[in-house]
PDB file of C-alpha atoms in Angstrom:
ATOM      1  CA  UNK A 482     126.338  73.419  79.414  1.00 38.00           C
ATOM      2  CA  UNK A 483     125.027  75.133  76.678  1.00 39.00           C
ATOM      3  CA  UNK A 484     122.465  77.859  77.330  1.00 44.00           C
ATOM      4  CA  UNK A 485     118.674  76.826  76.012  1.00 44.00           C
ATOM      5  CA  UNK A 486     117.218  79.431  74.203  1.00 44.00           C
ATOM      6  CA  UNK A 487     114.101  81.664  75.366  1.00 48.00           C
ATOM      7  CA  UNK A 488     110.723  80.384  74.095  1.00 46.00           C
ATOM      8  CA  UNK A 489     109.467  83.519  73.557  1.00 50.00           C
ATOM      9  CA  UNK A 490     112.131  84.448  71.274  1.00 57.00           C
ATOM     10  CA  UNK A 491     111.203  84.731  67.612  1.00 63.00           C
ATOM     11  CA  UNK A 492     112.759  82.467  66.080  1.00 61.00           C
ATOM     12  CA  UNK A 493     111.355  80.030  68.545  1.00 61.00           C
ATOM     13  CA  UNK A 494     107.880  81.342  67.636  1.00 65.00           C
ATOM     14  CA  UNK A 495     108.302  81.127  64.001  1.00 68.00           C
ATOM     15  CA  UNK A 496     109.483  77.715  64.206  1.00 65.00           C
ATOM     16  CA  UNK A 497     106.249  76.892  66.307  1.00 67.00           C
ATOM     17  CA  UNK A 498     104.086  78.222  63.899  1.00 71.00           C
ATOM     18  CA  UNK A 499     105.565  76.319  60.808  1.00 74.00           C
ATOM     19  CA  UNK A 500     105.637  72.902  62.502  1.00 71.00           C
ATOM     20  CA  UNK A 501     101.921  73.312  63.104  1.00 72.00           C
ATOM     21  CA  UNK A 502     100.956  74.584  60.073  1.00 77.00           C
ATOM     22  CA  UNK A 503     102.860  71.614  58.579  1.00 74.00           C
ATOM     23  CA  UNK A 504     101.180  69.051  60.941  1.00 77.00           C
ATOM     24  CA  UNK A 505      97.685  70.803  60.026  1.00 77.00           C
ATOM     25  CA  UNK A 506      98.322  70.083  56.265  1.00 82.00           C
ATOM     26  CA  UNK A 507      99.913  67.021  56.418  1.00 85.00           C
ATOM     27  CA  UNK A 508     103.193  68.745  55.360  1.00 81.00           C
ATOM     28  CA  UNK A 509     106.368  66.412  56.178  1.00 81.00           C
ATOM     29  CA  UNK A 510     108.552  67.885  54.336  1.00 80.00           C
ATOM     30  CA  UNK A 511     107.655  71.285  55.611  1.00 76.00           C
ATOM     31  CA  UNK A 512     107.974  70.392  58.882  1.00 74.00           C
ATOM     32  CA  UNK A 513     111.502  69.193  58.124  1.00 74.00           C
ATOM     33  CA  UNK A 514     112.659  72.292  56.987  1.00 74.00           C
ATOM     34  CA  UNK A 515     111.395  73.917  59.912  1.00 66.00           C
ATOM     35  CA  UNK A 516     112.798  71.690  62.195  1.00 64.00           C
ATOM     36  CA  UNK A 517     116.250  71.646  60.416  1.00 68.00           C
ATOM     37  CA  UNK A 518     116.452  75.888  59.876  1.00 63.00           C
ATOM     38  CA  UNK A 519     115.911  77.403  62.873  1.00 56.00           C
ATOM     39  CA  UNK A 520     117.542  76.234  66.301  1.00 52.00           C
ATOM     40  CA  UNK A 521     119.328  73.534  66.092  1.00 51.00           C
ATOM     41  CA  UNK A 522     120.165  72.484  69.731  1.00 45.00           C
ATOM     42  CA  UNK A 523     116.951  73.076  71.160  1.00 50.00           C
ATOM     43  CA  UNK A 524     115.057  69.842  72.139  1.00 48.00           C
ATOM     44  CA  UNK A 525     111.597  70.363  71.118  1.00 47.00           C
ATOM     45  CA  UNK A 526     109.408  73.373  70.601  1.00 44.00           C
ATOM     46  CA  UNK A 527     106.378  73.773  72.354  1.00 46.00           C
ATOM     47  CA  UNK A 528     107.846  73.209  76.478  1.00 51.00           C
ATOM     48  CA  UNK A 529     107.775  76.985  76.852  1.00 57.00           C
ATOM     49  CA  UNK A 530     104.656  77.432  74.977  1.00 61.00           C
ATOM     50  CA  UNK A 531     103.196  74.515  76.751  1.00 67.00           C
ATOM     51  CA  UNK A 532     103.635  76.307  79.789  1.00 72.00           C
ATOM     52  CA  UNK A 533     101.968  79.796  78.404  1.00 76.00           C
ATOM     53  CA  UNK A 534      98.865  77.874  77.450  1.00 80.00           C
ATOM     54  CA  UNK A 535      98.888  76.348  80.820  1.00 83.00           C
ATOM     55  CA  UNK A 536      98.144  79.587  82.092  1.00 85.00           C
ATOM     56  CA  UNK A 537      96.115  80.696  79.552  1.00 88.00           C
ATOM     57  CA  UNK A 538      93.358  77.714  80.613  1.00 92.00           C
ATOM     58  CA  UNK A 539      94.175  78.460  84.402  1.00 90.00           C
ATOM     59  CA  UNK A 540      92.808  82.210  83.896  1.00 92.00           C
ATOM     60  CA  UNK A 541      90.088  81.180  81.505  1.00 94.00           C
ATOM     61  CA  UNK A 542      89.227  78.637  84.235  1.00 94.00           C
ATOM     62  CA  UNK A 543      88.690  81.255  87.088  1.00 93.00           C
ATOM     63  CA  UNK A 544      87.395  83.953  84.794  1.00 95.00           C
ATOM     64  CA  UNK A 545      84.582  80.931  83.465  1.00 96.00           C
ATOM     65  CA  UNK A 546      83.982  80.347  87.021  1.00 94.00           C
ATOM     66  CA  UNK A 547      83.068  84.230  88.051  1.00 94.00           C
ATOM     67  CA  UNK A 548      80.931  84.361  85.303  1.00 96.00           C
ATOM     68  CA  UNK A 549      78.926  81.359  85.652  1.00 96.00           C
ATOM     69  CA  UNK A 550      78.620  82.698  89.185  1.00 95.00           C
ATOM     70  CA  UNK A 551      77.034  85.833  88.119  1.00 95.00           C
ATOM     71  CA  UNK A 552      74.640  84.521  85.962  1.00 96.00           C
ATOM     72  CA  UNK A 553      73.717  81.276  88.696  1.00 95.00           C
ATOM     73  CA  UNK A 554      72.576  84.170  91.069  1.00 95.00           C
ATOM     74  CA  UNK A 555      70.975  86.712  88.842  1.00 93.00           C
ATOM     75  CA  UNK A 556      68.552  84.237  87.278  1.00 93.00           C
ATOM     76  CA  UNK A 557      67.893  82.461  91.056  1.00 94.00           C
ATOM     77  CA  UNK A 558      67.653  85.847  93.043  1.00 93.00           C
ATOM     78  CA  UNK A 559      67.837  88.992  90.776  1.00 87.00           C
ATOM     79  CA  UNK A 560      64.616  89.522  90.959  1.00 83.00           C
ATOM     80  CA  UNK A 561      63.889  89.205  94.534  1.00 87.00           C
ATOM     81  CA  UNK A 562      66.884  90.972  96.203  1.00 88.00           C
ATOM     82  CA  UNK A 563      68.304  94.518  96.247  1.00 87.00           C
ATOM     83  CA  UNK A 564      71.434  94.475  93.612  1.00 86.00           C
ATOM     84  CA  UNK A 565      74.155  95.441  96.892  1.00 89.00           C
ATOM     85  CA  UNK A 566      72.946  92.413  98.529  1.00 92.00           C
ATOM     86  CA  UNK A 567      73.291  90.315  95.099  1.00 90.00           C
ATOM     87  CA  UNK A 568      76.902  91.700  94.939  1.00 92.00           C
ATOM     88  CA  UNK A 569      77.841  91.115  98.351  1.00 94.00           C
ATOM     89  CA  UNK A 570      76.691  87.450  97.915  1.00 94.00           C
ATOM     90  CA  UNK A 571      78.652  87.044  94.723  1.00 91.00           C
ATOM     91  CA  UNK A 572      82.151  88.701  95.915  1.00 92.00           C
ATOM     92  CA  UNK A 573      81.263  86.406  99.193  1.00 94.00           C
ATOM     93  CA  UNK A 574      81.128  83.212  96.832  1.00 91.00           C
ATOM     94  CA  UNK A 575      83.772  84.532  95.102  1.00 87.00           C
ATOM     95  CA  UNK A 576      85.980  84.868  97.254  1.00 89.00           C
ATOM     96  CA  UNK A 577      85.108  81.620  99.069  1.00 91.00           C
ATOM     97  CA  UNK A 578      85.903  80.078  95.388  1.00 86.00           C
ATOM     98  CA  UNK A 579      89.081  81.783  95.464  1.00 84.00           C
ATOM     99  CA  UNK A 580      90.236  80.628  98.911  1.00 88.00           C
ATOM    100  CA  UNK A 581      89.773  77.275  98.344  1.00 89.00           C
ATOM    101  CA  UNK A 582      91.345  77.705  95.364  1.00 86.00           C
ATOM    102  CA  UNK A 583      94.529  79.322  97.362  1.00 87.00           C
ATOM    103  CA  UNK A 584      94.568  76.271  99.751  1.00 92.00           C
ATOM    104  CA  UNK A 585      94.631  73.641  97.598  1.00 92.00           C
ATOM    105  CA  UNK A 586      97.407  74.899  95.714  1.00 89.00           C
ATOM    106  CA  UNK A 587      99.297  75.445  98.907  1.00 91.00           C
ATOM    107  CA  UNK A 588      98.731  72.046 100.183  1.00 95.00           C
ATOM    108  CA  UNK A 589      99.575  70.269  97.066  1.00 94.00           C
ATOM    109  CA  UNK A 590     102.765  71.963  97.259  1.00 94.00           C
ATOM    110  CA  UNK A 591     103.276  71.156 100.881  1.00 95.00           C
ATOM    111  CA  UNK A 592     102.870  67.069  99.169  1.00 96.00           C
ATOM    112  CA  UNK A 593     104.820  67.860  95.930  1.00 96.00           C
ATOM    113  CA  UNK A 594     108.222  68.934  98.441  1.00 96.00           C
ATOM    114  CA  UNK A 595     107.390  65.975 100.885  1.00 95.00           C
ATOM    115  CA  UNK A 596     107.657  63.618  98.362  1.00 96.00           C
ATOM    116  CA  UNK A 597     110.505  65.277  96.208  1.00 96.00           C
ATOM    117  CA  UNK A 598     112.625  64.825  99.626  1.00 95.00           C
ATOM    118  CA  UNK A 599     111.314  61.663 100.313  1.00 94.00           C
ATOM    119  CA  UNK A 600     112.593  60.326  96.607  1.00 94.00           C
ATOM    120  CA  UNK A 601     115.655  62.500  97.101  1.00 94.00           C
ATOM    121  CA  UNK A 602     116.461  60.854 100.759  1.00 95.00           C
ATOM    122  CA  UNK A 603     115.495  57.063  99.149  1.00 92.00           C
ATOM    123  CA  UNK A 604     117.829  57.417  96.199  1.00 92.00           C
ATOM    124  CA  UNK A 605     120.702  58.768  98.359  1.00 92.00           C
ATOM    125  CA  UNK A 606     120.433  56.288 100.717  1.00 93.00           C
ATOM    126  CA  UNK A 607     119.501  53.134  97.973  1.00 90.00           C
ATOM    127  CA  UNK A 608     119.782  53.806  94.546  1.00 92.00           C
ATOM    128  CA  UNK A 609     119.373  50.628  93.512  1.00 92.00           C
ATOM    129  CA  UNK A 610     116.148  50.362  94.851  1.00 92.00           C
ATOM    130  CA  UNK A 611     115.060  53.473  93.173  1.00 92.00           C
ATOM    131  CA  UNK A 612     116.515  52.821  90.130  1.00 94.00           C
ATOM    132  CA  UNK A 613     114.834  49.024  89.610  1.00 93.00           C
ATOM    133  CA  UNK A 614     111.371  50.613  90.813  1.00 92.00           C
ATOM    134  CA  UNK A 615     111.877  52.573  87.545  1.00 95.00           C
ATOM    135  CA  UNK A 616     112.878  49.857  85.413  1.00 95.00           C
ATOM    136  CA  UNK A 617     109.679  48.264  86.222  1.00 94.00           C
ATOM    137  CA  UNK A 618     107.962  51.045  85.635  1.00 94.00           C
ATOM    138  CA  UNK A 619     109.223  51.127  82.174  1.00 94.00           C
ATOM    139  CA  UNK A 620     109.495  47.099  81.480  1.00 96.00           C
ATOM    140  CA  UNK A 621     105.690  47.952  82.134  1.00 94.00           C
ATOM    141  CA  UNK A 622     105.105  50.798  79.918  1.00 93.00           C
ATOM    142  CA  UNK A 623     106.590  48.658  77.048  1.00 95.00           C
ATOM    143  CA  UNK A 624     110.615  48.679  77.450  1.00 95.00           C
ATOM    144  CA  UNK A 625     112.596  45.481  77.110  1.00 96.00           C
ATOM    145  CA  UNK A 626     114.478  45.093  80.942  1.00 95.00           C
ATOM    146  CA  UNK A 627     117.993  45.596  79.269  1.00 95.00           C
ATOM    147  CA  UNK A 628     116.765  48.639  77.510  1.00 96.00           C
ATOM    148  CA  UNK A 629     115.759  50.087  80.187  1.00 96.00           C
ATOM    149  CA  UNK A 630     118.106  49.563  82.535  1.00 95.00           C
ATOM    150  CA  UNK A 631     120.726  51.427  80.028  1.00 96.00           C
ATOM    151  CA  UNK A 632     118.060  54.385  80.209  1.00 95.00           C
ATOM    152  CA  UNK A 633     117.593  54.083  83.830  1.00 95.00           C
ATOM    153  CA  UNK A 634     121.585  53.605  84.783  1.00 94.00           C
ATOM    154  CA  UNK A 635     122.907  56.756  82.540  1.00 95.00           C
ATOM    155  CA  UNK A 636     119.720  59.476  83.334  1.00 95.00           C
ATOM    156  CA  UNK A 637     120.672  58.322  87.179  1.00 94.00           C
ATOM    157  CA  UNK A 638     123.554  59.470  87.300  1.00 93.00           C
ATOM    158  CA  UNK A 639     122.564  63.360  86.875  1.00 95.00           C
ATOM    159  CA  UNK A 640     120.393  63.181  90.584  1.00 94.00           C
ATOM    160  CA  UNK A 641     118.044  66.349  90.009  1.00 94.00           C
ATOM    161  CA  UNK A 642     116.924  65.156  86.575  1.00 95.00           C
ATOM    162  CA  UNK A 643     116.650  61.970  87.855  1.00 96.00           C
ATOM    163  CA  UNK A 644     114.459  63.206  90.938  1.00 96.00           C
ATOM    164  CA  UNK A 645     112.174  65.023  88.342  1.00 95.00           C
ATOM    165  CA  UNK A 646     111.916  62.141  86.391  1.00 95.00           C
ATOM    166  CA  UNK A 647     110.565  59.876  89.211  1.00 95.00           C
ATOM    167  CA  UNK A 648     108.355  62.495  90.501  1.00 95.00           C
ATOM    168  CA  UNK A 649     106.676  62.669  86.918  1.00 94.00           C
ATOM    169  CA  UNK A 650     106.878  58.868  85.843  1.00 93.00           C
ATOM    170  CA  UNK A 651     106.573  57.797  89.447  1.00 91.00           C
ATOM    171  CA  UNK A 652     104.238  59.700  91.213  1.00 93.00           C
ATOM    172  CA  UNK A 653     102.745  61.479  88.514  1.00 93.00           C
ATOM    173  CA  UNK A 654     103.454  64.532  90.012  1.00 94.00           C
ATOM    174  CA  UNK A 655     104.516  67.927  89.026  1.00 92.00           C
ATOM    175  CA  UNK A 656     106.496  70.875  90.196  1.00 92.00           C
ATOM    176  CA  UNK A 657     104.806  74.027  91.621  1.00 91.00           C
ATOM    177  CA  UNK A 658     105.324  77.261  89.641  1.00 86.00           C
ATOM    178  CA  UNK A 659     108.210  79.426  90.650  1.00 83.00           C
ATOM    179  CA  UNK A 660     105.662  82.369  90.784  1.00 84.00           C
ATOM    180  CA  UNK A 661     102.505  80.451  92.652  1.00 84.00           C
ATOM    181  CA  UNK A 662     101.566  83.205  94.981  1.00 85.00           C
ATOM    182  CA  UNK A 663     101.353  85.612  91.814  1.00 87.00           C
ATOM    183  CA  UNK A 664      99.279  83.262  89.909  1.00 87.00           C
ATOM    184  CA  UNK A 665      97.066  82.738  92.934  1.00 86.00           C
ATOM    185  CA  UNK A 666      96.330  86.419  93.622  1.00 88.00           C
ATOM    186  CA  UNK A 667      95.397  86.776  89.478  1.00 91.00           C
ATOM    187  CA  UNK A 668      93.525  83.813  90.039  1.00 89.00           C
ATOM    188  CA  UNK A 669      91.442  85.107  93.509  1.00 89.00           C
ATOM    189  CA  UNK A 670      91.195  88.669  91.096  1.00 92.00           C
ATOM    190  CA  UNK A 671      89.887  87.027  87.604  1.00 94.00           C
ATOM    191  CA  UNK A 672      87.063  85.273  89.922  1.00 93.00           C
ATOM    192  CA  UNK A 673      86.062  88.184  91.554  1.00 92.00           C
ATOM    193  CA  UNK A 674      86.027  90.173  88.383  1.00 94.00           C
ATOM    194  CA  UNK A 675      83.673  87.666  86.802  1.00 95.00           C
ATOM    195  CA  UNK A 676      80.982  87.133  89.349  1.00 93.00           C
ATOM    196  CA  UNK A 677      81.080  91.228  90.098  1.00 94.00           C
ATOM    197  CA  UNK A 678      81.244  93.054  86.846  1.00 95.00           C
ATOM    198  CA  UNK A 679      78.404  91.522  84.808  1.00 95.00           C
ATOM    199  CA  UNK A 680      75.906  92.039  88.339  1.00 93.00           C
ATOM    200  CA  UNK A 681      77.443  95.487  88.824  1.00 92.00           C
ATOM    201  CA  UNK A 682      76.054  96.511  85.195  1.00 89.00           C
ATOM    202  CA  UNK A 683      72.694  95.397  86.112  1.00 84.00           C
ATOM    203  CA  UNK A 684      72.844  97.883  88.639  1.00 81.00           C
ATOM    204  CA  UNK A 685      73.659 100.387  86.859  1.00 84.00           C
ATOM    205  CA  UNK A 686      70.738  99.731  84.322  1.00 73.00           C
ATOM    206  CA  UNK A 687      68.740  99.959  87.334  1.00 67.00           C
ATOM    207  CA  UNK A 688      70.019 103.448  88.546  1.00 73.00           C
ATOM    208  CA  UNK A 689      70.480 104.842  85.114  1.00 73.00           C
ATOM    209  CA  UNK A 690      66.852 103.572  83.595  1.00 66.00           C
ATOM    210  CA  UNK A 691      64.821 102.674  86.109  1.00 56.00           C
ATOM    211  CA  UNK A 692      62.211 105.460  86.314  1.00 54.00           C
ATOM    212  CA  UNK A 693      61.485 104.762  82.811  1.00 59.00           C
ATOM    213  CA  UNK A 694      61.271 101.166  82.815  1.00 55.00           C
ATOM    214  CA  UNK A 695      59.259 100.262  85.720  1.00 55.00           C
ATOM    215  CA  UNK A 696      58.070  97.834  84.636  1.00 54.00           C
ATOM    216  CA  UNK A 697      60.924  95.779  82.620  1.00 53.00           C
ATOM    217  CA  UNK A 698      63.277  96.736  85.334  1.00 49.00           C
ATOM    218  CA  UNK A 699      64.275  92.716  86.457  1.00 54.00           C
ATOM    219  CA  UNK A 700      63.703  92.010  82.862  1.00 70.00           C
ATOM    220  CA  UNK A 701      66.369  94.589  81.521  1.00 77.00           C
ATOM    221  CA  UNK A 702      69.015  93.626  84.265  1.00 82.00           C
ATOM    222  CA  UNK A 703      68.703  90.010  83.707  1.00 82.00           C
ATOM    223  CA  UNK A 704      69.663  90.724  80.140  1.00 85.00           C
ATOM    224  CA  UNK A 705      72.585  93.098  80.742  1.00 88.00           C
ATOM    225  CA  UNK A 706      73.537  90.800  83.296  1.00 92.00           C
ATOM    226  CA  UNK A 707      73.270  87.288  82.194  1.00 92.00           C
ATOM    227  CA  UNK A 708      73.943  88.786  78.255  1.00 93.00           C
ATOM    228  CA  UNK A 709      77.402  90.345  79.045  1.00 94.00           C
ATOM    229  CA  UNK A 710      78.570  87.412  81.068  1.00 96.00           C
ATOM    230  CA  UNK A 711      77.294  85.087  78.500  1.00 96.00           C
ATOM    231  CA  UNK A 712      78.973  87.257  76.281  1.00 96.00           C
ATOM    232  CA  UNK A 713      82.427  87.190  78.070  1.00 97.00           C
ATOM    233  CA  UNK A 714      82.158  83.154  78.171  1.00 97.00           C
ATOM    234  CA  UNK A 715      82.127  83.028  74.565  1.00 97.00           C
ATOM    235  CA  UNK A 716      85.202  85.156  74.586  1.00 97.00           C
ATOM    236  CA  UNK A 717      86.806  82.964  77.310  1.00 96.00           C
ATOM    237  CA  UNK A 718      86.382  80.047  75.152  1.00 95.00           C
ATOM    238  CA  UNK A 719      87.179  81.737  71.874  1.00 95.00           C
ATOM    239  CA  UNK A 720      90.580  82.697  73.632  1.00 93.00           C
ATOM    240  CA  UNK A 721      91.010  79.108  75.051  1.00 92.00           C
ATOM    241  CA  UNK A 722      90.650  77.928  71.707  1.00 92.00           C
ATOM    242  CA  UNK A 723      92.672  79.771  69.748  1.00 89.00           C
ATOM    243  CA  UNK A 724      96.017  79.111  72.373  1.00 85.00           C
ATOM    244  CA  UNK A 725      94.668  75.380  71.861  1.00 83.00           C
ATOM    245  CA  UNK A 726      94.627  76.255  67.517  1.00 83.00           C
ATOM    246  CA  UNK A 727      91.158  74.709  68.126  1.00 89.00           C
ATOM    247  CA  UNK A 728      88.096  75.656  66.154  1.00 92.00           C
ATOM    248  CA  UNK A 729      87.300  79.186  67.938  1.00 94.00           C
ATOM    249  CA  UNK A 730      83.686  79.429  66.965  1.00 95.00           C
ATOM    250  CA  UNK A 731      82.882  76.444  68.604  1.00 96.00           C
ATOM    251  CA  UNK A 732      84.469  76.591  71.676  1.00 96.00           C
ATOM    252  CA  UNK A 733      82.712  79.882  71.857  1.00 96.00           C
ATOM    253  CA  UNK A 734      79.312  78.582  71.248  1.00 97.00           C
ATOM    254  CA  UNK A 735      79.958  75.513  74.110  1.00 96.00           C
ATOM    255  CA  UNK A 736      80.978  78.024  76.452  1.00 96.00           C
ATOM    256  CA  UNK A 737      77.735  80.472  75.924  1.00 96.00           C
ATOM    257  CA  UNK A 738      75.926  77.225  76.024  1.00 97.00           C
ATOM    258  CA  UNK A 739      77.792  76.540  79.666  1.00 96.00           C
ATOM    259  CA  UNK A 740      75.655  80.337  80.344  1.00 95.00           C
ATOM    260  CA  UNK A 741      72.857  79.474  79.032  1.00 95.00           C
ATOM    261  CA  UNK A 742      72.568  76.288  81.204  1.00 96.00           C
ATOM    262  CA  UNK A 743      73.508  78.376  84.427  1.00 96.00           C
ATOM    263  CA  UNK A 744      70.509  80.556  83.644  1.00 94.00           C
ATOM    264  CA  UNK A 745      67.790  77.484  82.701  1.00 95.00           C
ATOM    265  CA  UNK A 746      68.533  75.385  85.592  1.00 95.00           C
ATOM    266  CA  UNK A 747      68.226  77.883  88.805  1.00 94.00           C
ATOM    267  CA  UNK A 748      64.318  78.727  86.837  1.00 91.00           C
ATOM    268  CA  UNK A 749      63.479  74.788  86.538  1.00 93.00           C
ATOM    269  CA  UNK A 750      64.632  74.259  90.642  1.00 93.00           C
ATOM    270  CA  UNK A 751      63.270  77.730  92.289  1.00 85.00           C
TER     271      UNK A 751
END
């Protein structure tokens, strides 16, 4: 079998970069030279960087979610409690956040293994059955029978690809990471960071200036705090964006909108 070729490889990259900035201008014949002068035998660009922008959006996501934290309970209680208690309340929630996050990922994987043996033990024991459930399920998506039984009877004869292939098409489900656990810790981290960091600066304003601004003290730490997390959510969705090659400035505005509306709503229910 002939070795694919690593996604992050330049070549790889370069080739990405044409085809979309073919696509972007409409460019057909540009995107068939890119096509035909780089890699030949690879199948389609974009499965390894598909997989990097996965995890670009699932550490935006838990970043996003930290940050609208911090701002949720420094416009509802930064005024009214002592900035250690606001901390330990948002590395509480945070962590909470993050848990639940760890358990659901666990238990879908405890599912996606169930039912990859299940499908597994069905199509050892009565591939037929298995393989005319997925002739239906293509006659229904828009194949003619005969077509797709030709599909169906040569992709079942390679099992594993053919176990994939019904837990995608069939189930509609998906394969755990190979590094979950990693990805879970970054994720429990990135949560924490958000709803700490931008409430730990407001403290600081506190120790650093408050003797000379009496006064403005809750003022001044609701702006450091709710201004540098509304500040990092613009980033978030600036970065989101540009992994997406979406419009950066306005996925930056929507997401320091999403901080603005975190601050508004706890001062129109309290």
């Amino acid at each position: 079998m002939t070795a694919q070729p690593d996604p992050r490889s330049p070549a790889l990259k370069q080739r990405a970069s044409e085809t979309r900035s073919a696509f972007a201008n409409q460019d057909a014949a540009a995107s068939k030279q890119a096509h035909d002068e780089t890699i030949r035998d690879w199948e389609e660009d974009g499965h390894g960087e598909g997989d990097a922008a996965v995890e670009v959006y699932r550490r935006v996501d838990a970043l996003q979610a930290g940050l609208c934290l911090a701002i949720l309970l420094e416009s509802a209680f930064g005024s009214s409690l002592e900035r250690k208690k606001l901390v330990a309340i948002g590395l509480s929630l945070a962590t909470a956040h993050a848990l639940r996050e760890w358990t659901t990922q666990t238990w879908y994987a405890r599912h996606y293994y169930r039912e990859r043996q299940r499908e597994e033990w069905e199509l050892e024991n009565y591939a037929q059955g298995e393989r005319a459930e997925m002739v239906g399920l293509w006659c229904y998506k828009g194949l003619t029978k005969p077509d797709a039984e030709r599909c169906i009877d040569l992709l079942a004869s390679y099992k594993k690809f053919f176990v994939d292939l019904m837990m995608t098409e069939e189930l509609r489900m998906f394969a755990p990471p190979s590094d979950a656990s990693w990805r879970r810790v970054t994720g429990a981290l990135l949560v924490a960071a958000g709803g700490v960091l931008p409430l730990l600066l407001g403290g600081v304003l506190d120790s650093v200036y408050g003797s000379m601004l009496v006064g403005a003290r809750a003022s001044c730490s609701h702006l450091v705090t709710c201004g540098s997390a509304t500040s990092a959510l613009a980033f978030t969705g600036a970065w989101r964006a540009s992994t997406s090659r979406l419009p950066e400035q306005r996925h930056a505005l929507e997401a320091a909108m999403l901080g603005a509306a975190c601050y508004v709503v706890p001062r129109l229910l309290l």
